[in-house]
Tab-separated table of C-alpha atoms in Angstrom:
chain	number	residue	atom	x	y	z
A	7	UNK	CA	11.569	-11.335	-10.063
A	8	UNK	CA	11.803	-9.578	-6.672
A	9	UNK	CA	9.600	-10.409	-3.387
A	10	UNK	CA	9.014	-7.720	-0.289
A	11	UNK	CA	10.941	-8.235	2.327
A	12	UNK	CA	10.469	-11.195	4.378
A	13	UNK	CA	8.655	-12.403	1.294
A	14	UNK	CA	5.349	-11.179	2.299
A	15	UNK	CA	2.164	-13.389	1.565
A	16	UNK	CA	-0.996	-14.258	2.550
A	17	UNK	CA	-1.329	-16.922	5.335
A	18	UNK	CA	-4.081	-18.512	3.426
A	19	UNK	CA	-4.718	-19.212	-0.593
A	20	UNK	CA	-8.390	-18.146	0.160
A	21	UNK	CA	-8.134	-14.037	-0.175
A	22	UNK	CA	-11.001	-12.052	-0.497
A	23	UNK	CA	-11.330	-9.217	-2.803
A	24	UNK	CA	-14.171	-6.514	-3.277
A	25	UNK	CA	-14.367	-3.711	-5.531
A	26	UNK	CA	-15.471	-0.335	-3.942
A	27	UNK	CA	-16.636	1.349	-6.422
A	28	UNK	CA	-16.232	1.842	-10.681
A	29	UNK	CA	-14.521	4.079	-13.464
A	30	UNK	CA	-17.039	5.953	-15.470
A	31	UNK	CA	-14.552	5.244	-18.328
A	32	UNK	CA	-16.152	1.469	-19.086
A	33	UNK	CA	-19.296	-0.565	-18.210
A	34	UNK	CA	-19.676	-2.007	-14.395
A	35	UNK	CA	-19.556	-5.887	-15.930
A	36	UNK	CA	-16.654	-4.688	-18.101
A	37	UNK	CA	-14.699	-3.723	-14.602
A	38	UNK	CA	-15.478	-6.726	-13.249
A	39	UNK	CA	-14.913	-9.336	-15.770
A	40	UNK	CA	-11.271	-7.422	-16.307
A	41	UNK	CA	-10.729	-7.635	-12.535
A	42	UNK	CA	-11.635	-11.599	-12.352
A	43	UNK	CA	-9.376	-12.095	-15.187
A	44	UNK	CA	-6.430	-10.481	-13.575
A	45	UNK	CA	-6.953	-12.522	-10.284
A	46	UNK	CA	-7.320	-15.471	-12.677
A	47	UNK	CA	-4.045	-14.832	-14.477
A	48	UNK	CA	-2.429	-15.355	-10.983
A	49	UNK	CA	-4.988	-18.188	-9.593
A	50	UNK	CA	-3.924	-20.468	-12.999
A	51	UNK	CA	-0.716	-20.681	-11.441
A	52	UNK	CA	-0.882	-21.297	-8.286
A	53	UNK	CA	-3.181	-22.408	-5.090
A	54	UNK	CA	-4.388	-19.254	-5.026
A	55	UNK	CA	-8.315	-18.803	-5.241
A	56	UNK	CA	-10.185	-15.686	-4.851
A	57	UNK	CA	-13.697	-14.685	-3.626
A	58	UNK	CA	-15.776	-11.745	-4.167
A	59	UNK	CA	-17.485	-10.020	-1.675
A	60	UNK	CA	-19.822	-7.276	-1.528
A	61	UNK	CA	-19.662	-5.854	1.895
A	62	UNK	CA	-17.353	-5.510	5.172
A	63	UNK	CA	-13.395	-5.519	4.850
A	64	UNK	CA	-11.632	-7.806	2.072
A	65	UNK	CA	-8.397	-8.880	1.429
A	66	UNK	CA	-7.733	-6.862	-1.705
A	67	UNK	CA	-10.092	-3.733	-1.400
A	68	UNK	CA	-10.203	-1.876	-4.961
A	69	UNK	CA	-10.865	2.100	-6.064
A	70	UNK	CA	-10.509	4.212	-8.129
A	71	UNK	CA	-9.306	7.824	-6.824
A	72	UNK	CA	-7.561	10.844	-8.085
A	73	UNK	CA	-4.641	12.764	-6.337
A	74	UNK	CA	-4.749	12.249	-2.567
A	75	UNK	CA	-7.108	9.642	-2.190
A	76	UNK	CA	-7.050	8.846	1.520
A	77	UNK	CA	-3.488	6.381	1.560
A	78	UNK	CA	-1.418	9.756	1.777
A	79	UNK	CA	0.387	8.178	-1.702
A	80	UNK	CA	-1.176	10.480	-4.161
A	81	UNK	CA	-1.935	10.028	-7.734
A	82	UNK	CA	-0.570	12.450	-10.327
A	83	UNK	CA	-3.192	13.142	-12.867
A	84	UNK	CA	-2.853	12.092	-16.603
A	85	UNK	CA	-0.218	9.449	-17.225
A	86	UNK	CA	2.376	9.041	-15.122
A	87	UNK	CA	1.378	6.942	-12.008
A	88	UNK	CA	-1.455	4.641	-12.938
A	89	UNK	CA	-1.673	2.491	-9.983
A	90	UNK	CA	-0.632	0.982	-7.108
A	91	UNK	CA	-1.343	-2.068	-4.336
A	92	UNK	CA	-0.126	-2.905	-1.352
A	93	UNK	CA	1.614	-5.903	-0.167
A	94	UNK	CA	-0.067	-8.669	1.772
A	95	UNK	CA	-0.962	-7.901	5.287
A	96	UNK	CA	-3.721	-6.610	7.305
A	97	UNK	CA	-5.689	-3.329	7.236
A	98	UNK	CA	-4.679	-1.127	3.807
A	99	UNK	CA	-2.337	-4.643	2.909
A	100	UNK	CA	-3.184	-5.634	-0.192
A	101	UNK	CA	-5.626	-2.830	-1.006
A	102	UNK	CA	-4.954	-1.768	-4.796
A	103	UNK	CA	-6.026	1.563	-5.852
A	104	UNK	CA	-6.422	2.984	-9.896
A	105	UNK	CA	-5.630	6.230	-10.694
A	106	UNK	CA	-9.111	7.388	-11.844
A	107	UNK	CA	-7.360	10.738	-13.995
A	108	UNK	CA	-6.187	8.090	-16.556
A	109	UNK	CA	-8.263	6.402	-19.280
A	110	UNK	CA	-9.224	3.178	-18.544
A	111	UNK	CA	-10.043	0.696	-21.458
A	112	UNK	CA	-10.388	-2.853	-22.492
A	113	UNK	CA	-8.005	-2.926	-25.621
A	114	UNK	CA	-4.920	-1.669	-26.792
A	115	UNK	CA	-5.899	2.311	-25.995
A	116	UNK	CA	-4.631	4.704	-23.153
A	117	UNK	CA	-4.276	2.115	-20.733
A	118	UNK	CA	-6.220	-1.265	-20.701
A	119	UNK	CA	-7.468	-1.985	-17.293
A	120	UNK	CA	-6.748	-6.012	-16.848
A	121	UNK	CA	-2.997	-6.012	-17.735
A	122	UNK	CA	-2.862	-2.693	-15.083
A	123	UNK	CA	-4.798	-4.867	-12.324
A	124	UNK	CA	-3.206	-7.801	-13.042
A	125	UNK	CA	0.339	-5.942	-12.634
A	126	UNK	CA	-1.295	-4.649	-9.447
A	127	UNK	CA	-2.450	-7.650	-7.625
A	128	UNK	CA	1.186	-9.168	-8.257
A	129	UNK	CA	1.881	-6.740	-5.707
A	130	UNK	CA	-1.039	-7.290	-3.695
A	131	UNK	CA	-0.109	-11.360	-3.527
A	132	UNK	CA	3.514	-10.322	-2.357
A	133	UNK	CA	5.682	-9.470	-5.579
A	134	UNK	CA	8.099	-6.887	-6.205
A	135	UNK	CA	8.850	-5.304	-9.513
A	136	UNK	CA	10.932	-7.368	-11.867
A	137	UNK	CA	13.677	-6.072	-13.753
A	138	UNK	CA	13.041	-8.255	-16.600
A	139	UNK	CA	11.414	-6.486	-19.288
A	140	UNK	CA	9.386	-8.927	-20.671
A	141	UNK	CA	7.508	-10.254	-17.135
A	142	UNK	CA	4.020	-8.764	-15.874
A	143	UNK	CA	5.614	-7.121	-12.773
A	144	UNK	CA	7.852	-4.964	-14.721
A	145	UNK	CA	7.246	-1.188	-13.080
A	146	UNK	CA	6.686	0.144	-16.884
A	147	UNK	CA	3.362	-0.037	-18.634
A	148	UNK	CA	3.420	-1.878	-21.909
A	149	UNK	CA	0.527	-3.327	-24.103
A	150	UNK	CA	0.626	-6.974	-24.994
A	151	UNK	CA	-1.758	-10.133	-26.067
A	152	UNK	CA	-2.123	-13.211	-25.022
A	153	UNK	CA	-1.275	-14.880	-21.274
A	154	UNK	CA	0.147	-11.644	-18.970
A	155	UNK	CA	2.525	-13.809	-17.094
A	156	UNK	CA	6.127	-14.891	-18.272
A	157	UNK	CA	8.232	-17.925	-16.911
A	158	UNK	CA	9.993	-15.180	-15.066
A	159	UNK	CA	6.592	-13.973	-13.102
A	160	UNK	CA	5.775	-17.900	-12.715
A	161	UNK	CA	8.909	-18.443	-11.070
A	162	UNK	CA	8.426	-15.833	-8.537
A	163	UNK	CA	4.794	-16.097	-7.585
A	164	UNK	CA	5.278	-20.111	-6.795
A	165	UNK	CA	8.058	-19.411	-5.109
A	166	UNK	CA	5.638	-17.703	-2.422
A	167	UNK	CA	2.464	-20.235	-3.278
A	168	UNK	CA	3.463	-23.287	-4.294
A	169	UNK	CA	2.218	-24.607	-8.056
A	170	UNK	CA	-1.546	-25.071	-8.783
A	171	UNK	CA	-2.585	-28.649	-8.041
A	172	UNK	CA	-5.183	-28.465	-10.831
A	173	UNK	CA	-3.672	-26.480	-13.374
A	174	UNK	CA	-5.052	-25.937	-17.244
A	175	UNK	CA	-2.149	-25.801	-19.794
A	176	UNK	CA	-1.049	-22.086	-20.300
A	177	UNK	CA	2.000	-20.586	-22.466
A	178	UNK	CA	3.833	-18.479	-20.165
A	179	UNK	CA	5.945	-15.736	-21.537
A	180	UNK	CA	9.825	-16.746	-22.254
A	181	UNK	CA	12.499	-14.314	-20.184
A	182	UNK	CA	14.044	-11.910	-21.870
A	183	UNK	CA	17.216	-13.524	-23.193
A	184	UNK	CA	20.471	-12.325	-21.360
A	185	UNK	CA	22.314	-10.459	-24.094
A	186	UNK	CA	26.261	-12.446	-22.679
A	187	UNK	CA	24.468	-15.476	-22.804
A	188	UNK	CA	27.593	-17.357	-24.369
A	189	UNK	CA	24.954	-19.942	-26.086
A	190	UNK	CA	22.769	-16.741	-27.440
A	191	UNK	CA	21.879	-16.765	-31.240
A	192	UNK	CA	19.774	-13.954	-33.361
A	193	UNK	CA	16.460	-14.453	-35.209
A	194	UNK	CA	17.216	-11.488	-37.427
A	195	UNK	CA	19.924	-8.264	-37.946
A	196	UNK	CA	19.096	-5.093	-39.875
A	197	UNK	CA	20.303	-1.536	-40.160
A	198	UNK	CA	17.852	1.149	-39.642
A	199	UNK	CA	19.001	4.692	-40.385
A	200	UNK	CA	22.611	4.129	-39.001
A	201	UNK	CA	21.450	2.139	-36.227
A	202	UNK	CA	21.613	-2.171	-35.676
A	203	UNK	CA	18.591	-3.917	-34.800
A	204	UNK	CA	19.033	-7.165	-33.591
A	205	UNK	CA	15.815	-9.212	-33.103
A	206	UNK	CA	15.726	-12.260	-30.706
A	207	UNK	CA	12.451	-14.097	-29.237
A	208	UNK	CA	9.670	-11.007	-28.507
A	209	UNK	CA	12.466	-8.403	-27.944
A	210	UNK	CA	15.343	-6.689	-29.844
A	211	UNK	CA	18.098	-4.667	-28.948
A	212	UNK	CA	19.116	-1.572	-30.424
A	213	UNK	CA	22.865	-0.188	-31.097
A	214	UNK	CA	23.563	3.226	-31.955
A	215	UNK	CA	27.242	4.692	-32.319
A	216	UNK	CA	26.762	7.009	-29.470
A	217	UNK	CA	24.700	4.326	-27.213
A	218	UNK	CA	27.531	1.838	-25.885
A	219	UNK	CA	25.281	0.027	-24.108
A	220	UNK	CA	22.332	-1.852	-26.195
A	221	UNK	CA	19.234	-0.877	-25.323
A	222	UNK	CA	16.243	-3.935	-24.994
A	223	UNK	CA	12.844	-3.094	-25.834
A	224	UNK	CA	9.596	-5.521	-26.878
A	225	UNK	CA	8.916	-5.741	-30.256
A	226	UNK	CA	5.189	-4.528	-29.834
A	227	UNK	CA	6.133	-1.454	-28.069
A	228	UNK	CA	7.734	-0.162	-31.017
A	229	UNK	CA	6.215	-2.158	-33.851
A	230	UNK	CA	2.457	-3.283	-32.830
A	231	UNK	CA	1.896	-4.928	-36.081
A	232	UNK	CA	4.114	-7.129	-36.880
A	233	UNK	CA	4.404	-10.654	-34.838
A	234	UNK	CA	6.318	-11.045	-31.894
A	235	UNK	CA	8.696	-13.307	-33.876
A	236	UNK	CA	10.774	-12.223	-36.698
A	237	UNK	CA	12.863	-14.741	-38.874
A	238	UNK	CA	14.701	-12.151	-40.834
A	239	UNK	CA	15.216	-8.251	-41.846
A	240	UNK	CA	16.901	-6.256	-43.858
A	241	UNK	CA	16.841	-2.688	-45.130
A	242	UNK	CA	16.791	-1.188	-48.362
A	243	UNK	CA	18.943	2.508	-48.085
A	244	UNK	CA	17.537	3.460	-51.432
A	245	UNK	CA	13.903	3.207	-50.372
A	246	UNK	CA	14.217	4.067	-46.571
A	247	UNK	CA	12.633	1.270	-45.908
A	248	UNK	CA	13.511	-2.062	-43.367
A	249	UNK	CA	11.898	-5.121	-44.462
A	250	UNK	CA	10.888	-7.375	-41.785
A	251	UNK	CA	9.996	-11.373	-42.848
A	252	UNK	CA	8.062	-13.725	-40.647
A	253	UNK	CA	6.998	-16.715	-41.816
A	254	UNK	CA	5.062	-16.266	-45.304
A	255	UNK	CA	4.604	-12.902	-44.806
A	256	UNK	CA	6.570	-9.463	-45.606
A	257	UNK	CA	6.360	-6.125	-43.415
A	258	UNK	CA	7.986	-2.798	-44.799
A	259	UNK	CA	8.848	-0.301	-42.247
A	260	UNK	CA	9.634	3.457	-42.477
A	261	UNK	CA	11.049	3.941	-39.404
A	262	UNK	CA	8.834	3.358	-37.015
A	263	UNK	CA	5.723	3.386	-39.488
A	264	UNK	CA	4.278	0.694	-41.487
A	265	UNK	CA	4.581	0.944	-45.144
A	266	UNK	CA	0.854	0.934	-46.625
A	267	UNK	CA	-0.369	-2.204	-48.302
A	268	UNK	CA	1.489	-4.937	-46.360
A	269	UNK	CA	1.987	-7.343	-45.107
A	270	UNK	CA	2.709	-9.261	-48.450
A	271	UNK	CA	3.430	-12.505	-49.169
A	272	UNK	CA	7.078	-13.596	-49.431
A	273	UNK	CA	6.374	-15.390	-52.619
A	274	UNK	CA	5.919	-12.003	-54.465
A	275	UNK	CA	9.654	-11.877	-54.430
A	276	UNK	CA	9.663	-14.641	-57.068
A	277	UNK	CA	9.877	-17.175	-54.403
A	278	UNK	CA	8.445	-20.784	-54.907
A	279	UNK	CA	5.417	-21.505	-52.833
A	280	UNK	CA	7.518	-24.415	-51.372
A	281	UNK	CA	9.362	-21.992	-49.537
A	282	UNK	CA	7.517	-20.935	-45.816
A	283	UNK	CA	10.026	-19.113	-44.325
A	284	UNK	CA	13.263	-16.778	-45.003
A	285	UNK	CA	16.487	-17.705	-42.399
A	286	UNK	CA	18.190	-14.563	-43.472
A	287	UNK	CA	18.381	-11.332	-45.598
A	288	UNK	CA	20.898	-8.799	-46.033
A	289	UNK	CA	21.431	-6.355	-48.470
A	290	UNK	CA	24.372	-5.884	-50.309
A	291	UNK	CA	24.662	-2.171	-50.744
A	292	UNK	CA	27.526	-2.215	-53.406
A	293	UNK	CA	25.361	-4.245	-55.914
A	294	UNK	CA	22.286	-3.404	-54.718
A	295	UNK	CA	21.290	-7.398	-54.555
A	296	UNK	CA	19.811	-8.493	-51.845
A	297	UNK	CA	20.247	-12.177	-50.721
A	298	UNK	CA	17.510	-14.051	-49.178
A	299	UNK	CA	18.795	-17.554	-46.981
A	300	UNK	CA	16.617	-20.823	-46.941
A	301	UNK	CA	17.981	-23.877	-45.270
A	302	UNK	CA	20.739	-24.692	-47.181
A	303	UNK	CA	20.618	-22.171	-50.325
A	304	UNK	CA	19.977	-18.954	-51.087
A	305	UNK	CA	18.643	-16.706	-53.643
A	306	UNK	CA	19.562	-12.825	-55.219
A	307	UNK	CA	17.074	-10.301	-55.544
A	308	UNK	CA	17.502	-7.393	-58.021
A	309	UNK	CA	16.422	-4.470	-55.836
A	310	UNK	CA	16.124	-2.377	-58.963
A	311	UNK	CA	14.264	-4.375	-61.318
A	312	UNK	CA	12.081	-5.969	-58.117
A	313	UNK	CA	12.951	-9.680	-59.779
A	314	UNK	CA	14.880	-12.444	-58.797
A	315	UNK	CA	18.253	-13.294	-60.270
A	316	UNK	CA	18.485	-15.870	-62.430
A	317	UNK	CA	20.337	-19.407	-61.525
A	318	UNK	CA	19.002	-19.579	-58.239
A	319	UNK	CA	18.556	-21.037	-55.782
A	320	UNK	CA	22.509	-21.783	-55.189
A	321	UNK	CA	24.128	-23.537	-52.721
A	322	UNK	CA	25.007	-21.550	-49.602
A	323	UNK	CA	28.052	-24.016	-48.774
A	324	UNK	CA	29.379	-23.575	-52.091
A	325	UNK	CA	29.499	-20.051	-52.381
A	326	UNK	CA	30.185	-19.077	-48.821
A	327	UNK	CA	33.019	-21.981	-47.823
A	328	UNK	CA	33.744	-21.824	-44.055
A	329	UNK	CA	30.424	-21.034	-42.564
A	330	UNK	CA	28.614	-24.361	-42.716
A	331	UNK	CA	24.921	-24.362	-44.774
A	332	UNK	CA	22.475	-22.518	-42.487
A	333	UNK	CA	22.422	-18.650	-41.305
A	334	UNK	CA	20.109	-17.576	-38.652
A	335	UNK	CA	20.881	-13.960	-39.585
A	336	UNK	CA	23.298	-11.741	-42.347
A	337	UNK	CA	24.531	-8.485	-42.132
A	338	UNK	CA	27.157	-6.267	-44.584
A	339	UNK	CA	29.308	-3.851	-43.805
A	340	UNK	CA	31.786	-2.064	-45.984
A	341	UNK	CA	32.793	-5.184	-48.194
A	342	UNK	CA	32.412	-7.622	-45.348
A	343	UNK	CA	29.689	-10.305	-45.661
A	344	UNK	CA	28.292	-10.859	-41.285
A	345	UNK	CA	26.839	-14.209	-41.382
A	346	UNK	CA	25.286	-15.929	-37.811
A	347	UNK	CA	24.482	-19.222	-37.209
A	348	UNK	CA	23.860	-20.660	-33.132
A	349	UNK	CA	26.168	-18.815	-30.955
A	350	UNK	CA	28.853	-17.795	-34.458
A	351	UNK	CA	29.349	-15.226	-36.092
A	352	UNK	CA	31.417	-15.623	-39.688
A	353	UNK	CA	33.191	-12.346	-41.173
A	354	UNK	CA	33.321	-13.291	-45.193
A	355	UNK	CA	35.369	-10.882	-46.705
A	356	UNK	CA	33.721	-10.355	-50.219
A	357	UNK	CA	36.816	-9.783	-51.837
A	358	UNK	CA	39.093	-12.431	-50.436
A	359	UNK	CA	35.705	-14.876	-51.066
A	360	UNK	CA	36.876	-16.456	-47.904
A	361	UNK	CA	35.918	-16.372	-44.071
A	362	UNK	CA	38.592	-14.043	-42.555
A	363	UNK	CA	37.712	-14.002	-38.727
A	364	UNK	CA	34.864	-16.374	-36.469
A	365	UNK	CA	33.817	-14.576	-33.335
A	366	UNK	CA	31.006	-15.389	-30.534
A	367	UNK	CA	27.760	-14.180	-32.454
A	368	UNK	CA	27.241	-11.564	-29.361
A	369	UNK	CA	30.163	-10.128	-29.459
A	370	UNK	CA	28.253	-7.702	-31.478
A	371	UNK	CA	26.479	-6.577	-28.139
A	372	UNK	CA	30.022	-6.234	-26.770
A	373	UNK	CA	29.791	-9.613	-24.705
B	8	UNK	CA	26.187	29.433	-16.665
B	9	UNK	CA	22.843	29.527	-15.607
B	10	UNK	CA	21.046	25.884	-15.738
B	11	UNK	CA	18.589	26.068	-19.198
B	12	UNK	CA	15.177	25.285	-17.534
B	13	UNK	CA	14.920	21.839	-19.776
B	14	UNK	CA	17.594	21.357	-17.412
B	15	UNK	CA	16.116	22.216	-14.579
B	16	UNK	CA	12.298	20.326	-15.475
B	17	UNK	CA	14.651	17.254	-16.188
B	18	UNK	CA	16.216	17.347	-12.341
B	19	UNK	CA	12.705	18.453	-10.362
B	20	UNK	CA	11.498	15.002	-12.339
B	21	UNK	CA	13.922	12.728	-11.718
B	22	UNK	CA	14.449	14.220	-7.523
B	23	UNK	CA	10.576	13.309	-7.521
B	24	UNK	CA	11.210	9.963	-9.685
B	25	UNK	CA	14.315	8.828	-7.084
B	26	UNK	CA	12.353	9.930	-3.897
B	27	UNK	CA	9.002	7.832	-4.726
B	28	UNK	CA	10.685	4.850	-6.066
B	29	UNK	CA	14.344	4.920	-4.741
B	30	UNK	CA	14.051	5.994	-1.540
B	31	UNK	CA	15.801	8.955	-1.525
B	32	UNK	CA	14.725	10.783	0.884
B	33	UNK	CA	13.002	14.367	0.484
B	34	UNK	CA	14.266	17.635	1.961
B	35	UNK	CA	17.247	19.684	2.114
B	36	UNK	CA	20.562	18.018	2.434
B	37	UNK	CA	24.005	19.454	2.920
B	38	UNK	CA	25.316	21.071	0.074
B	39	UNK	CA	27.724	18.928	-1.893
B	40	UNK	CA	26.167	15.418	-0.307
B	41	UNK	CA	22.629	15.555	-1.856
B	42	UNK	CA	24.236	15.343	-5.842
B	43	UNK	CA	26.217	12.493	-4.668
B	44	UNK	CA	22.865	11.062	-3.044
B	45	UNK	CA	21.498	11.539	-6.394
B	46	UNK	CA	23.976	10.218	-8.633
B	47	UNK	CA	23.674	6.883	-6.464
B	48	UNK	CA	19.765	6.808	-6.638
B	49	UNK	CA	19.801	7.491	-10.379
B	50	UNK	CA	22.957	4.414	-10.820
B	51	UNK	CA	20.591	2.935	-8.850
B	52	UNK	CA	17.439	2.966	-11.057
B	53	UNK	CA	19.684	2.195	-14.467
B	54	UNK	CA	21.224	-1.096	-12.496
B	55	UNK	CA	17.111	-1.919	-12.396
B	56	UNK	CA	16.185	-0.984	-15.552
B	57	UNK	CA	19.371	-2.699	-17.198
B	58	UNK	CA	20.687	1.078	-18.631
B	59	UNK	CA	24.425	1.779	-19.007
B	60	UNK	CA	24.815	2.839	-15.176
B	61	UNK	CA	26.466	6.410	-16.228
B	62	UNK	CA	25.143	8.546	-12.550
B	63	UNK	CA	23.884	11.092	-15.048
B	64	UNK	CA	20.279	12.311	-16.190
B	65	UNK	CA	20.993	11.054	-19.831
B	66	UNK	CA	18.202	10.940	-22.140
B	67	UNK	CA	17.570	7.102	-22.072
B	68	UNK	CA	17.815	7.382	-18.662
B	69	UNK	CA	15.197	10.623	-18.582
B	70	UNK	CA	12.857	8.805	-21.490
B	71	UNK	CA	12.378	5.793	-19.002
B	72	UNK	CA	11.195	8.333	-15.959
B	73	UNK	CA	8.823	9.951	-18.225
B	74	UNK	CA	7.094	6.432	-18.751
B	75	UNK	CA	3.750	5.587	-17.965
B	76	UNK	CA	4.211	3.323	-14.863
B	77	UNK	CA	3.212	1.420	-11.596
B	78	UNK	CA	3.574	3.721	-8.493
B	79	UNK	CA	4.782	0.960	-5.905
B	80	UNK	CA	8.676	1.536	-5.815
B	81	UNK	CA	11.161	-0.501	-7.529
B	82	UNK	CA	13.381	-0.527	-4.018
B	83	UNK	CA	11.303	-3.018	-2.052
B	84	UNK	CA	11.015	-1.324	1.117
C-alpha cells in the first residue's frame, strides 16, 4: 500500500460526505445505497464514521461529470479514466468525481459503481495506489465479490486511522503471494496451449516461452466462473481442453471459454463419493492416462475410454519413491514426471522410475 | 523507415499514460533527452505494476495502459 505524502488524513474520524447530484445510468436509492456501502467498506475497519449531508460544503463532495468538469483534470469519454478523488484536505480535498461517459451499474457489467467509489474514497481518506494486485486501491479496474478490502488495504488505511474499536468480523482479502517467497507452494499447474499456468490463492501466474518474466493476474479476471480457489488442473491436448478441479466439482476450459454443461461432479470420473477433493492432476501425454492425487494415493484415468483404470487407488509412496505421500500439484514434461509438495519440487524421471533432481518448488518462476 | 502508425497510436498513448500518472512532464524537450525521459517513466510504471522492467512499449506493458482505470496517478505527488 502507498500513502500521499506526509500521509495525508483527515484531522477528525467524523468526515462529511454529500452527493451533488446522480447518473441517469441507475436509480437515485441505488447511488446511494452503493455510495454508503463503499464508505462502509472503509468505516468497518477503522474509526472512521461518515455523515451525509444535504447542503453547504462536505468533506467528500461527489459528481458525476464528463470531460472538463470544472477540476481542470478532465475525463476521457468511454473507458479509460473512470474516476478520481482527491486526497484529504480542505476545499476540492477529498472531493471524488465519476466519469459520467462510462456505464455505471450495480453488478458485474461495464463498471459497477460501489467497488469504483469504494476505490475512490481510499483516496479521498489518504491512500495511494497499491501495487499489489489483489488490494482495492490497485489503479486497475477489476470485478470481484465479496468484502472489497484485502489485508494489504487494511494494513494501510489503519496505519493512518487506527483499528475500529467496535469492529464486526470481516474476511479481508489475502495479499497476493510474492512469487520468491522461499516458503511458497502451488494449489494447481497446467499447460494451456504451450503456456504454464500456475494457480496459487485467488491469483495465478502465467509463463510463456517468450515472456521471461511471469505475469500475475486474478483468477476472475480471466475465468469469472470458476471459484477463486483451485485444488488442481490439468489439460487434455487431444481435446483442447484444461480441466480445472475445485472441491467436488469439475470445470472444462477452452481457452479462455467455458466448456458447455459444467461444472460436473468429480465423481463422474469413476471416483468414490468418499473422495471431496483432487490434490493433483497431470496428464501423461505419452499414454494418454491421466493421474488424479488424493492424500496419499492416486488413481489413472483412461482419457480415451473416459473410465478409470483398474487396481486403483494405489499407493502414491509406493509408486513414486522419493517424494513423500502428498502432491499439492503435478506436471509432465517430455518423460519427466513434476511433482510439488510445500515449498519442493520432485523431477521423477519416468524411465529411471526414480526421483532424479529436488529443486525449490518456485524455481519454476525463476526464483 | 517510417514509424507504422500502430506505432505511432502506441507512443501518443503511453506519452499521455506517463504524463497523467508518472509525472512526466508535457511539452517539447531537447531532442535526444525526452526518449530517455520516457524510457525511465515507462521502467517506472512496470516497477509499479510488477512487469519485467524492459524501458520499452512492449505489449504487456501497452495491454496494461489500455486498461480501464482510476485517474489519480500511481506517483504520489
Amino acid at each position: 500500500y502507498n500513502h500521499f505524502p506526509r500521509d495525508l488524513k483527515w484531522k477528525t474520524t467524523n468526515v462529511t460526505f454529500r452527493i451533488l447530484n446522480y447518473t441517469p445510468d441507475l436509480k437515485k436509492k441505488v447511488v446511494d445505497r452503493a455510495v454508503r456501502k463503499a464508505l462502509n467498506v472503509w468505516s468497518k475497519v477503522t474509526p472512521l464514521r461518515f455523515t451525509k449531508t444535504f447542503d453547504g460544503t462536505a468533506d467528500i463532495m461527489i459528481s458525476f461529470g464528463t470531460k472538463e468538469h470544472g477540476d481542470f483534470n478532465p475525463f476521457d469519454g468511454p473507458e479509460g479514466l473512470l474516476a478520481h478523488a482527491y486526497p484529504p484536505g480542505i476545499g476540492i480535498g477529498g472531493d471524488t468525481h465519476f466519469d459520467e461517459d462510462e456505464t455505471w451499474t450495480e453488478d458485474y457489467h461495464a463498471f459497477n459503481l460501489f467497488l469504483v467509489a469504494a476505490h475512490e474514497f481510499g483516496h479521498a481518506l489518504g491512500m495511494a495506489h497499491s501495487s499489489d494486485p489483489g488490494s482495492l486501491m490497485y489503479p486497475v479496474y477489476s470485478y470481484a465479490k465479496g468484502f472489497p478490502l484485502s489485508e494489504d488495504d487494511i494494513e494501510g488505511i489503519q496505519s493512518l486511522y487506527g483499528e475500529n474499536p467496535d469492529h464486526e468480523k470481516f474476511k479481508p482479502k489475502p495479499i497476493a503471494p510474492e512469487k520468491c517467497d522461499p516458503e511458497l507452494s502451488f494449489d494447481a499447474i497446467t499447460e494451456l496451449r504451450g503456456e504454464t499456468i500456475i494457480f496459487k490463492d485467488r491469483f495465478y501466474w502465467r509463463l510463456h516461452p517468450n515472456m521471461p518474466e511471469p505475469e500475475q493476474t486474478l483468477i476472475k479476471n480471466t475465468w469469472p466462473e470458476i471459484p477463486n480457489k483451485v485444488d488442481a488442473a490439468y489439460e487434455n491436448p487431444e481435446r483442447d481442453v484444461v480441466i480445472i478441479f475445485s472441491g467436488i466439482k469439475m470445470w472444462a476450459l477452452n481457452g479462455y471459454t467455458l466448456v458447455d454443461g459444467y461444472p460436473k461432479y468429480i465423481h463422474k470420473l469413476g471416483l468414490p463419493k468418499t473422495v471431496r477433493k483432487i490434490d493433483a492432476a497431470v496428464n501423461i501425454r505419452d499414454t494418454g492416462k491421466t493421474l488424479l492425487f488424493v492424500d496419499e494415493e492416486y488413481w489413472s484415468f483412461d482419457e480415451q475410454t473416459g473410465t478409470m483404470d483398474t487396481g486403483y487407488p494405489r499407493s502414491i509412496e509406493d509408486d513414486f519413491p522419493g517424494i513423500g505421500d502428498e502432491v499439492d500439484a503435478a506436471a509432465y514434461h517430455y518423460g519427466y514426471l513434476n511433482l510439488y509438495h510445500e515449498h519442493t519440487q520432485f523431477e521423477y524421471s519416468y524411465s529411471a522410475r526414480k526421483v532424479v533432481r529436488i529443486m525449490r518448488a518456485n524455481s519454476i518462476l525463476n526464483c | 523507415k517510417p514509424i507504422s502508425t500502430e506505432e505511432k497510436d502506441k507512443a501518443v498513448l503511453a506519452k499521455k499514460y506517463l504524463q497523467r500518472f508518472y509525472g512526466m512532464p508535457a511539452g517539447l524537450q531537447r531532442p535526444g533527452k525526452s526518449s530517455d525521459l520516457m524510457q525511465q517513466k515507462i521502467r517506472e510504471m512496470q516497477e509499479f505494476f510488477k512487469l519485467e522492467v524492459t524501458g520499452k512499449l512492449d505489449d504487456k506493458t501497452v495491454e496494461l495502459m489500455e486498461m480501464a482505470r482510476c485517474g489519480v496517478p500511481d506517483v504520489a505527488e
